[in-house]
Amino acid sequence: MIQDMTVGVGALAVGAGLLEATVRTATPLAYAALGESVSERAGVINIGLEGSIIAGALSATIAAGAIGVGGGFAAGAGAGLLVSALFALFAVGLRADQIITGTAITLFALGLTGTVYRTVYGSGGVALTTPTAATHALPFLSSLPVIGHAFFAQPLATYALYLIAPVLAWWMQRTHAGLALRAVGEYPEAAIAAGISPRRTQLMAVLFAGAMAGLAGATLVLAQAGTFVEGMSAGRGFIAIAIVVLGRWRPLGVAAAALLFGAATSLQTLFQSMGWTGIPYQLFLAVPYLLTLMVLAVTGTRATRRVV
């Protein structure tokens, strides 16, 4: 009996820890995916999202070291917005191919951030000297069993998402601006007939997505990793696009899908800690990316069946 109780308590602790890691890991993904959902609703797929994330991460690192954590988040959002403005110039303003433009922007941002990082910090890097966001436990809610510490003992960046997702869902469905956004993405001719400028709407949507991706990068550094590493975005921009598809372009669905991908990332860490020596650790690292491919493959198959 005592042994069974011990096993049960241990399993509960592991589950609570996994849930906490899931929420922490899902936070930057949710920021990027919620911004991308707005961009895609306007008819623009921002493949350059990865570039905004890495730019936001480096800018947040530099600014946080100089003026504090709050300034780091602001700088991250600003850097992400600037990268997305460059993407919008070609993809929205000049009507260049979105995939090619986004890929070029991502490669440019990855190379530029690596160069700036080595210029600012030298070969030694930033190490663990970056200030990080403090965790704030909400009274009563943080003491709830299992979910309390996971959802209600988090940095302010995570709590902000609890407001952003439902407000964004309400804005898309219940406001004239949200209707105009969806009209531009789904029925641009009708939007033009109603006096809505598709280019202006798409520009604002892409800039919003870039700022959110920059916040994702800032959150990755200031509320999760605690430091900057070259290429640390590690495909999160592409994962965010898959999250948008899985969430059916609805903010609340996107937030839930981000938790799923956060759980996949946390599981690969848990699997490695179990000491399964017979399985290459690279297979565990691939779990989030395999899930991304599965989501895109299944969604693509369904779309093809609908067309046929």
CSV table of C-alpha atoms in Angstrom, one decimal:
chain,number,residue,atom,x,y,z
A,1,MET,CA,0.0,0.0,0.0
A,2,ILE,CA,2.7,2.4,1.0
A,3,GLN,CA,4.7,1.5,-2.1
A,4,ASP,CA,1.7,2.1,-4.3
A,5,MET,CA,1.1,5.5,-2.7
A,6,THR,CA,4.8,6.4,-3.2
A,7,VAL,CA,4.6,5.5,-6.9
A,8,GLY,CA,1.3,7.5,-7.3
A,9,VAL,CA,2.9,10.6,-5.6
A,10,GLY,CA,5.9,10.2,-7.8
A,11,ALA,CA,3.9,10.0,-11.0
A,12,LEU,CA,1.8,13.0,-9.9
A,13,ALA,CA,5.0,15.0,-9.4
A,14,VAL,CA,6.3,14.0,-12.8
A,15,GLY,CA,3.0,14.9,-14.4
A,16,ALA,CA,3.0,18.3,-12.7
A,17,GLY,CA,6.6,19.0,-13.7
A,18,LEU,CA,5.8,18.0,-17.3
A,19,LEU,CA,2.8,20.3,-17.4
A,20,GLU,CA,4.9,23.2,-16.0
A,21,ALA,CA,7.6,22.6,-18.7
A,22,THR,CA,4.8,22.3,-21.3
A,23,VAL,CA,3.4,25.8,-20.5
A,24,ARG,CA,6.9,27.3,-20.3
A,25,THR,CA,7.9,25.8,-23.7
A,26,ALA,CA,4.6,26.6,-25.3
A,27,THR,CA,4.7,30.3,-24.4
A,28,PRO,CA,7.1,31.5,-27.2
A,29,LEU,CA,5.4,29.2,-29.7
A,30,ALA,CA,2.0,30.7,-28.8
A,31,TYR,CA,3.2,34.3,-29.3
A,32,ALA,CA,4.6,33.5,-32.7
A,33,ALA,CA,1.5,31.4,-33.8
A,34,LEU,CA,-1.1,33.9,-32.6
A,35,GLY,CA,0.7,36.6,-34.6
A,36,GLU,CA,0.9,34.3,-37.6
A,37,SER,CA,-2.8,33.5,-37.4
A,38,VAL,CA,-3.6,37.2,-37.9
A,39,SER,CA,-1.2,37.4,-40.9
A,40,GLU,CA,-2.7,34.3,-42.5
A,41,ARG,CA,-6.2,35.5,-41.9
A,42,ALA,CA,-5.3,38.4,-44.1
A,43,GLY,CA,-4.0,36.1,-46.8
A,44,VAL,CA,-0.2,36.3,-46.1
A,45,ILE,CA,1.9,33.4,-45.0
A,46,ASN,CA,4.9,34.8,-43.3
A,47,ILE,CA,7.6,32.2,-43.9
A,48,GLY,CA,10.0,34.8,-42.5
A,49,LEU,CA,8.6,34.3,-39.0
A,50,GLU,CA,11.8,32.5,-38.0
A,51,GLY,CA,13.8,35.5,-38.8
A,52,SER,CA,11.6,37.7,-36.6
A,53,ILE,CA,12.0,35.3,-33.7
A,54,ILE,CA,15.8,35.1,-33.9
A,55,ALA,CA,16.0,38.9,-34.3
A,56,GLY,CA,13.8,39.4,-31.3
A,57,ALA,CA,15.9,37.0,-29.2
A,58,LEU,CA,19.2,38.8,-29.9
A,59,SER,CA,17.7,42.3,-29.5
A,60,ALA,CA,16.1,41.3,-26.2
A,61,THR,CA,19.4,39.9,-25.0
A,62,ILE,CA,21.3,43.1,-25.8
A,63,ALA,CA,18.6,45.5,-24.5
A,64,ALA,CA,18.0,43.5,-21.3
A,65,GLY,CA,21.7,43.7,-20.4
A,66,ALA,CA,21.6,47.4,-21.0
A,67,ILE,CA,18.3,48.7,-19.7
A,68,GLY,CA,16.5,45.7,-18.0
A,69,VAL,CA,14.0,43.0,-18.8
A,70,GLY,CA,11.2,45.3,-19.7
A,71,GLY,CA,13.4,47.0,-22.3
A,72,GLY,CA,14.4,43.6,-23.5
A,73,PHE,CA,10.8,42.6,-24.3
A,74,ALA,CA,10.2,46.0,-26.1
A,75,ALA,CA,13.4,45.7,-28.1
A,76,GLY,CA,12.5,42.1,-29.1
A,77,ALA,CA,9.0,43.2,-30.3
A,78,GLY,CA,10.6,46.1,-32.2
A,79,ALA,CA,13.2,43.9,-33.9
A,80,GLY,CA,10.6,41.4,-35.0
A,81,LEU,CA,8.5,44.2,-36.4
A,82,LEU,CA,11.4,45.6,-38.4
A,83,VAL,CA,12.2,42.1,-39.9
A,84,SER,CA,8.5,41.7,-40.8
A,85,ALA,CA,8.5,45.2,-42.4
A,86,LEU,CA,11.2,44.1,-44.7
A,87,PHE,CA,9.2,41.0,-45.6
A,88,ALA,CA,6.1,43.1,-46.1
A,89,LEU,CA,8.0,45.5,-48.4
A,90,PHE,CA,8.5,42.7,-50.9
A,91,ALA,CA,5.6,40.3,-50.3
A,92,VAL,CA,2.9,42.9,-49.8
A,93,GLY,CA,4.2,46.0,-51.4
A,94,LEU,CA,5.9,44.5,-54.5
A,95,ARG,CA,3.8,41.3,-54.6
A,96,ALA,CA,6.9,39.1,-54.6
A,97,ASP,CA,6.5,35.3,-53.9
A,98,GLN,CA,5.8,34.9,-50.2
A,99,ILE,CA,7.7,31.6,-49.8
A,100,ILE,CA,10.8,32.8,-51.6
A,101,THR,CA,10.7,36.2,-49.8
A,102,GLY,CA,10.2,34.6,-46.4
A,103,THR,CA,13.0,32.1,-46.9
A,104,ALA,CA,15.4,34.8,-47.9
A,105,ILE,CA,14.4,37.0,-44.9
A,106,THR,CA,14.9,34.1,-42.6
A,107,LEU,CA,18.4,33.3,-43.9
A,108,PHE,CA,19.3,37.0,-43.8
A,109,ALA,CA,18.2,37.3,-40.2
A,110,LEU,CA,20.0,34.2,-39.1
A,111,GLY,CA,23.2,35.4,-40.7
A,112,LEU,CA,22.9,38.9,-39.4
A,113,THR,CA,22.1,38.0,-35.8
A,114,GLY,CA,25.1,35.6,-35.8
A,115,THR,CA,27.4,38.4,-37.0
A,116,VAL,CA,26.0,41.0,-34.6
A,117,TYR,CA,26.2,38.5,-31.7
A,118,ARG,CA,29.9,37.8,-32.3
A,119,THR,CA,30.6,41.5,-32.8
A,120,VAL,CA,28.9,42.5,-29.6
A,121,TYR,CA,30.0,39.7,-27.3
A,122,GLY,CA,33.1,38.3,-29.0
A,123,SER,CA,34.1,34.6,-29.0
A,124,GLY,CA,33.2,34.2,-25.3
A,125,GLY,CA,29.5,34.9,-25.9
A,126,VAL,CA,27.0,36.3,-23.5
A,127,ALA,CA,27.1,33.2,-21.2
A,128,LEU,CA,24.5,33.4,-18.4
A,129,THR,CA,24.8,37.2,-17.7
A,130,THR,CA,21.4,38.0,-19.3
A,131,PRO,CA,18.8,39.2,-16.7
A,132,THR,CA,15.6,37.1,-16.8
A,133,ALA,CA,11.9,37.7,-16.1
A,134,ALA,CA,10.8,36.9,-12.6
A,135,THR,CA,8.2,34.3,-11.8
A,136,HIS,CA,5.0,35.5,-10.1
A,137,ALA,CA,2.8,33.0,-8.3
A,138,LEU,CA,-0.8,34.0,-8.2
A,139,PRO,CA,-2.4,33.7,-4.7
A,140,PHE,CA,-4.7,30.6,-4.2
A,141,LEU,CA,-4.6,29.7,-7.9
A,142,SER,CA,-0.9,28.6,-7.8
A,143,SER,CA,-1.7,26.2,-5.0
A,144,LEU,CA,-4.2,24.2,-7.0
A,145,PRO,CA,-3.1,20.6,-7.4
A,146,VAL,CA,-1.2,19.6,-10.6
A,147,ILE,CA,-2.3,22.6,-12.7
A,148,GLY,CA,-1.7,25.4,-10.1
A,149,HIS,CA,2.1,25.8,-10.3
A,150,ALA,CA,2.1,25.0,-14.0
A,151,PHE,CA,-0.3,27.7,-15.1
A,152,PHE,CA,-0.3,30.2,-12.3
A,153,ALA,CA,3.4,30.4,-11.2
A,154,GLN,CA,4.8,31.9,-14.4
A,155,PRO,CA,6.4,35.1,-15.7
A,156,LEU,CA,4.2,38.0,-16.7
A,157,ALA,CA,4.8,37.1,-20.4
A,158,THR,CA,2.8,33.9,-19.9
A,159,TYR,CA,0.0,35.6,-18.1
A,160,ALA,CA,-0.2,38.1,-21.0
A,161,LEU,CA,-1.1,35.3,-23.3
A,162,TYR,CA,-4.0,34.3,-21.1
A,163,LEU,CA,-5.5,37.7,-22.1
A,164,ILE,CA,-4.2,38.0,-25.7
A,165,ALA,CA,-5.7,34.8,-27.0
A,166,PRO,CA,-9.3,35.4,-25.9
A,167,VAL,CA,-9.2,39.1,-26.8
A,168,LEU,CA,-7.8,38.3,-30.3
A,169,ALA,CA,-10.6,35.7,-30.7
A,170,TRP,CA,-13.2,38.3,-29.8
A,171,TRP,CA,-11.6,40.9,-32.0
A,172,MET,CA,-11.6,38.6,-35.1
A,173,GLN,CA,-15.2,37.5,-34.7
A,174,ARG,CA,-16.9,40.5,-33.2
A,175,THR,CA,-15.4,43.7,-34.5
A,176,HIS,CA,-15.5,45.5,-37.9
A,177,ALA,CA,-11.7,45.5,-38.1
A,178,GLY,CA,-11.7,41.7,-37.5
A,179,LEU,CA,-14.3,41.2,-40.2
A,180,ALA,CA,-12.3,43.4,-42.6
A,181,LEU,CA,-9.2,41.3,-41.9
A,182,ARG,CA,-11.0,38.0,-42.7
A,183,ALA,CA,-12.6,39.5,-45.8
A,184,VAL,CA,-9.2,40.5,-47.2
A,185,GLY,CA,-7.9,37.0,-46.7
A,186,GLU,CA,-11.0,35.2,-47.9
A,187,TYR,CA,-12.9,37.5,-50.3
A,188,PRO,CA,-10.5,40.3,-51.4
A,189,GLU,CA,-12.9,41.5,-54.1
A,190,ALA,CA,-15.7,41.9,-51.6
A,191,ALA,CA,-13.3,43.8,-49.3
A,192,ILE,CA,-12.4,46.2,-52.1
A,193,ALA,CA,-16.0,46.7,-52.9
A,194,ALA,CA,-16.6,47.6,-49.3
A,195,GLY,CA,-13.9,50.3,-49.4
A,196,ILE,CA,-11.2,48.2,-47.5
A,197,SER,CA,-7.6,48.4,-48.7
A,198,PRO,CA,-6.2,44.9,-48.9
A,199,ARG,CA,-2.6,46.1,-48.9
A,200,ARG,CA,-3.0,48.3,-45.9
A,201,THR,CA,-4.8,45.5,-44.0
A,202,GLN,CA,-2.2,42.9,-45.0
A,203,LEU,CA,0.6,45.3,-44.0
A,204,MET,CA,-0.8,45.9,-40.5
A,205,ALA,CA,-1.4,42.1,-40.1
A,206,VAL,CA,2.2,41.2,-41.1
A,207,LEU,CA,3.7,43.9,-38.8
A,208,PHE,CA,1.6,42.6,-35.9
A,209,ALA,CA,2.8,39.1,-36.6
A,210,GLY,CA,6.4,40.3,-36.7
A,211,ALA,CA,6.0,42.1,-33.4
A,212,MET,CA,4.5,38.9,-31.8
A,213,ALA,CA,7.3,36.8,-33.2
A,214,GLY,CA,9.8,39.2,-31.8
A,215,LEU,CA,8.1,38.8,-28.4
A,216,ALA,CA,8.4,35.1,-28.9
A,217,GLY,CA,12.1,35.5,-29.3
A,218,ALA,CA,12.3,37.8,-26.3
A,219,THR,CA,10.4,35.3,-24.2
A,220,LEU,CA,12.6,32.5,-25.4
A,221,VAL,CA,15.6,34.3,-24.0
A,222,LEU,CA,14.3,36.2,-21.0
A,223,ALA,CA,11.7,33.8,-19.6
A,224,GLN,CA,12.9,30.4,-20.8
A,225,ALA,CA,16.6,29.9,-21.8
A,226,GLY,CA,18.2,32.7,-19.9
A,227,THR,CA,20.8,33.3,-22.6
A,228,PHE,CA,21.2,33.7,-26.3
A,229,VAL,CA,22.7,31.1,-28.6
A,230,GLU,CA,23.1,31.5,-32.4
A,231,GLY,CA,20.3,29.8,-34.2
A,232,MET,CA,18.4,29.2,-31.0
A,233,SER,CA,15.0,29.8,-32.8
A,234,ALA,CA,15.6,26.2,-34.0
A,235,GLY,CA,12.7,26.1,-36.5
A,236,ARG,CA,10.1,27.6,-34.1
A,237,GLY,CA,8.9,29.9,-36.8
A,238,PHE,CA,8.0,26.9,-39.0
A,239,ILE,CA,6.5,25.1,-36.0
A,240,ALA,CA,4.3,28.1,-35.4
A,241,ILE,CA,3.0,27.9,-38.9
A,242,ALA,CA,2.0,24.3,-38.3
A,243,ILE,CA,0.4,25.3,-35.0
A,244,VAL,CA,-1.8,27.8,-36.9
A,245,VAL,CA,-2.9,25.1,-39.2
A,246,LEU,CA,-3.7,22.7,-36.4
A,247,GLY,CA,-5.6,25.4,-34.5
A,248,ARG,CA,-7.7,26.1,-37.6
A,249,TRP,CA,-6.6,29.8,-37.7
A,250,ARG,CA,-8.7,30.5,-34.6
A,251,PRO,CA,-6.8,32.1,-31.7
A,252,LEU,CA,-8.1,29.8,-28.9
A,253,GLY,CA,-7.5,26.7,-31.1
A,254,VAL,CA,-4.0,28.1,-31.8
A,255,ALA,CA,-3.2,28.5,-28.1
A,256,ALA,CA,-4.4,25.0,-27.4
A,257,ALA,CA,-2.3,23.6,-30.3
A,258,ALA,CA,0.8,25.5,-28.9
A,259,LEU,CA,0.3,23.6,-25.7
A,260,LEU,CA,0.3,20.3,-27.7
A,261,PHE,CA,3.6,21.2,-29.3
A,262,GLY,CA,5.0,22.4,-26.0
A,263,ALA,CA,4.2,19.0,-24.6
A,264,ALA,CA,6.0,17.3,-27.4
A,265,THR,CA,9.1,19.4,-26.8
A,266,SER,CA,8.9,18.7,-23.0
A,267,LEU,CA,8.4,15.0,-23.6
A,268,GLN,CA,11.7,14.7,-25.6
A,269,THR,CA,13.5,16.1,-22.5
A,270,LEU,CA,11.7,13.7,-20.2
A,271,PHE,CA,12.5,10.7,-22.5
A,272,GLN,CA,16.2,11.7,-22.5
A,273,SER,CA,16.2,11.9,-18.7
A,274,MET,CA,14.8,8.4,-18.4
A,275,GLY,CA,18.2,7.0,-19.6
A,276,TRP,CA,16.9,4.9,-22.5
A,277,THR,CA,20.4,4.2,-23.7
A,278,GLY,CA,19.3,2.0,-26.5
A,279,ILE,CA,17.6,4.8,-28.4
A,280,PRO,CA,19.7,7.6,-30.0
A,281,TYR,CA,18.9,11.0,-28.3
A,282,GLN,CA,18.6,12.6,-31.7
A,283,LEU,CA,15.3,10.7,-32.1
A,284,PHE,CA,13.9,12.4,-29.0
A,285,LEU,CA,15.1,15.8,-30.3
A,286,ALA,CA,13.2,15.2,-33.5
A,287,VAL,CA,9.8,14.7,-31.7
A,288,PRO,CA,8.5,18.3,-32.2
A,289,TYR,CA,9.6,18.4,-35.8
A,290,LEU,CA,8.0,15.0,-36.6
A,291,LEU,CA,4.8,16.2,-35.1
A,292,THR,CA,5.0,19.3,-37.3
A,293,LEU,CA,5.4,17.2,-40.4
A,294,MET,CA,2.5,14.9,-39.4
A,295,VAL,CA,0.2,18.0,-38.9
A,296,LEU,CA,1.1,19.5,-42.2
A,297,ALA,CA,0.8,16.1,-44.0
A,298,VAL,CA,-2.6,15.3,-42.5
A,299,THR,CA,-3.9,18.9,-43.1
A,300,GLY,CA,-2.7,18.7,-46.7
A,301,THR,CA,-4.4,15.4,-47.3
A,302,ARG,CA,-7.7,16.7,-46.0
A,303,ALA,CA,-7.4,19.8,-48.2
A,304,THR,CA,-6.8,17.7,-51.3
A,305,ARG,CA,-9.8,15.5,-50.5
A,306,ARG,CA,-12.0,18.6,-50.2
A,307,VAL,CA,-10.8,19.9,-53.6
A,308,VAL,CA,-11.4,16.6,-55.3
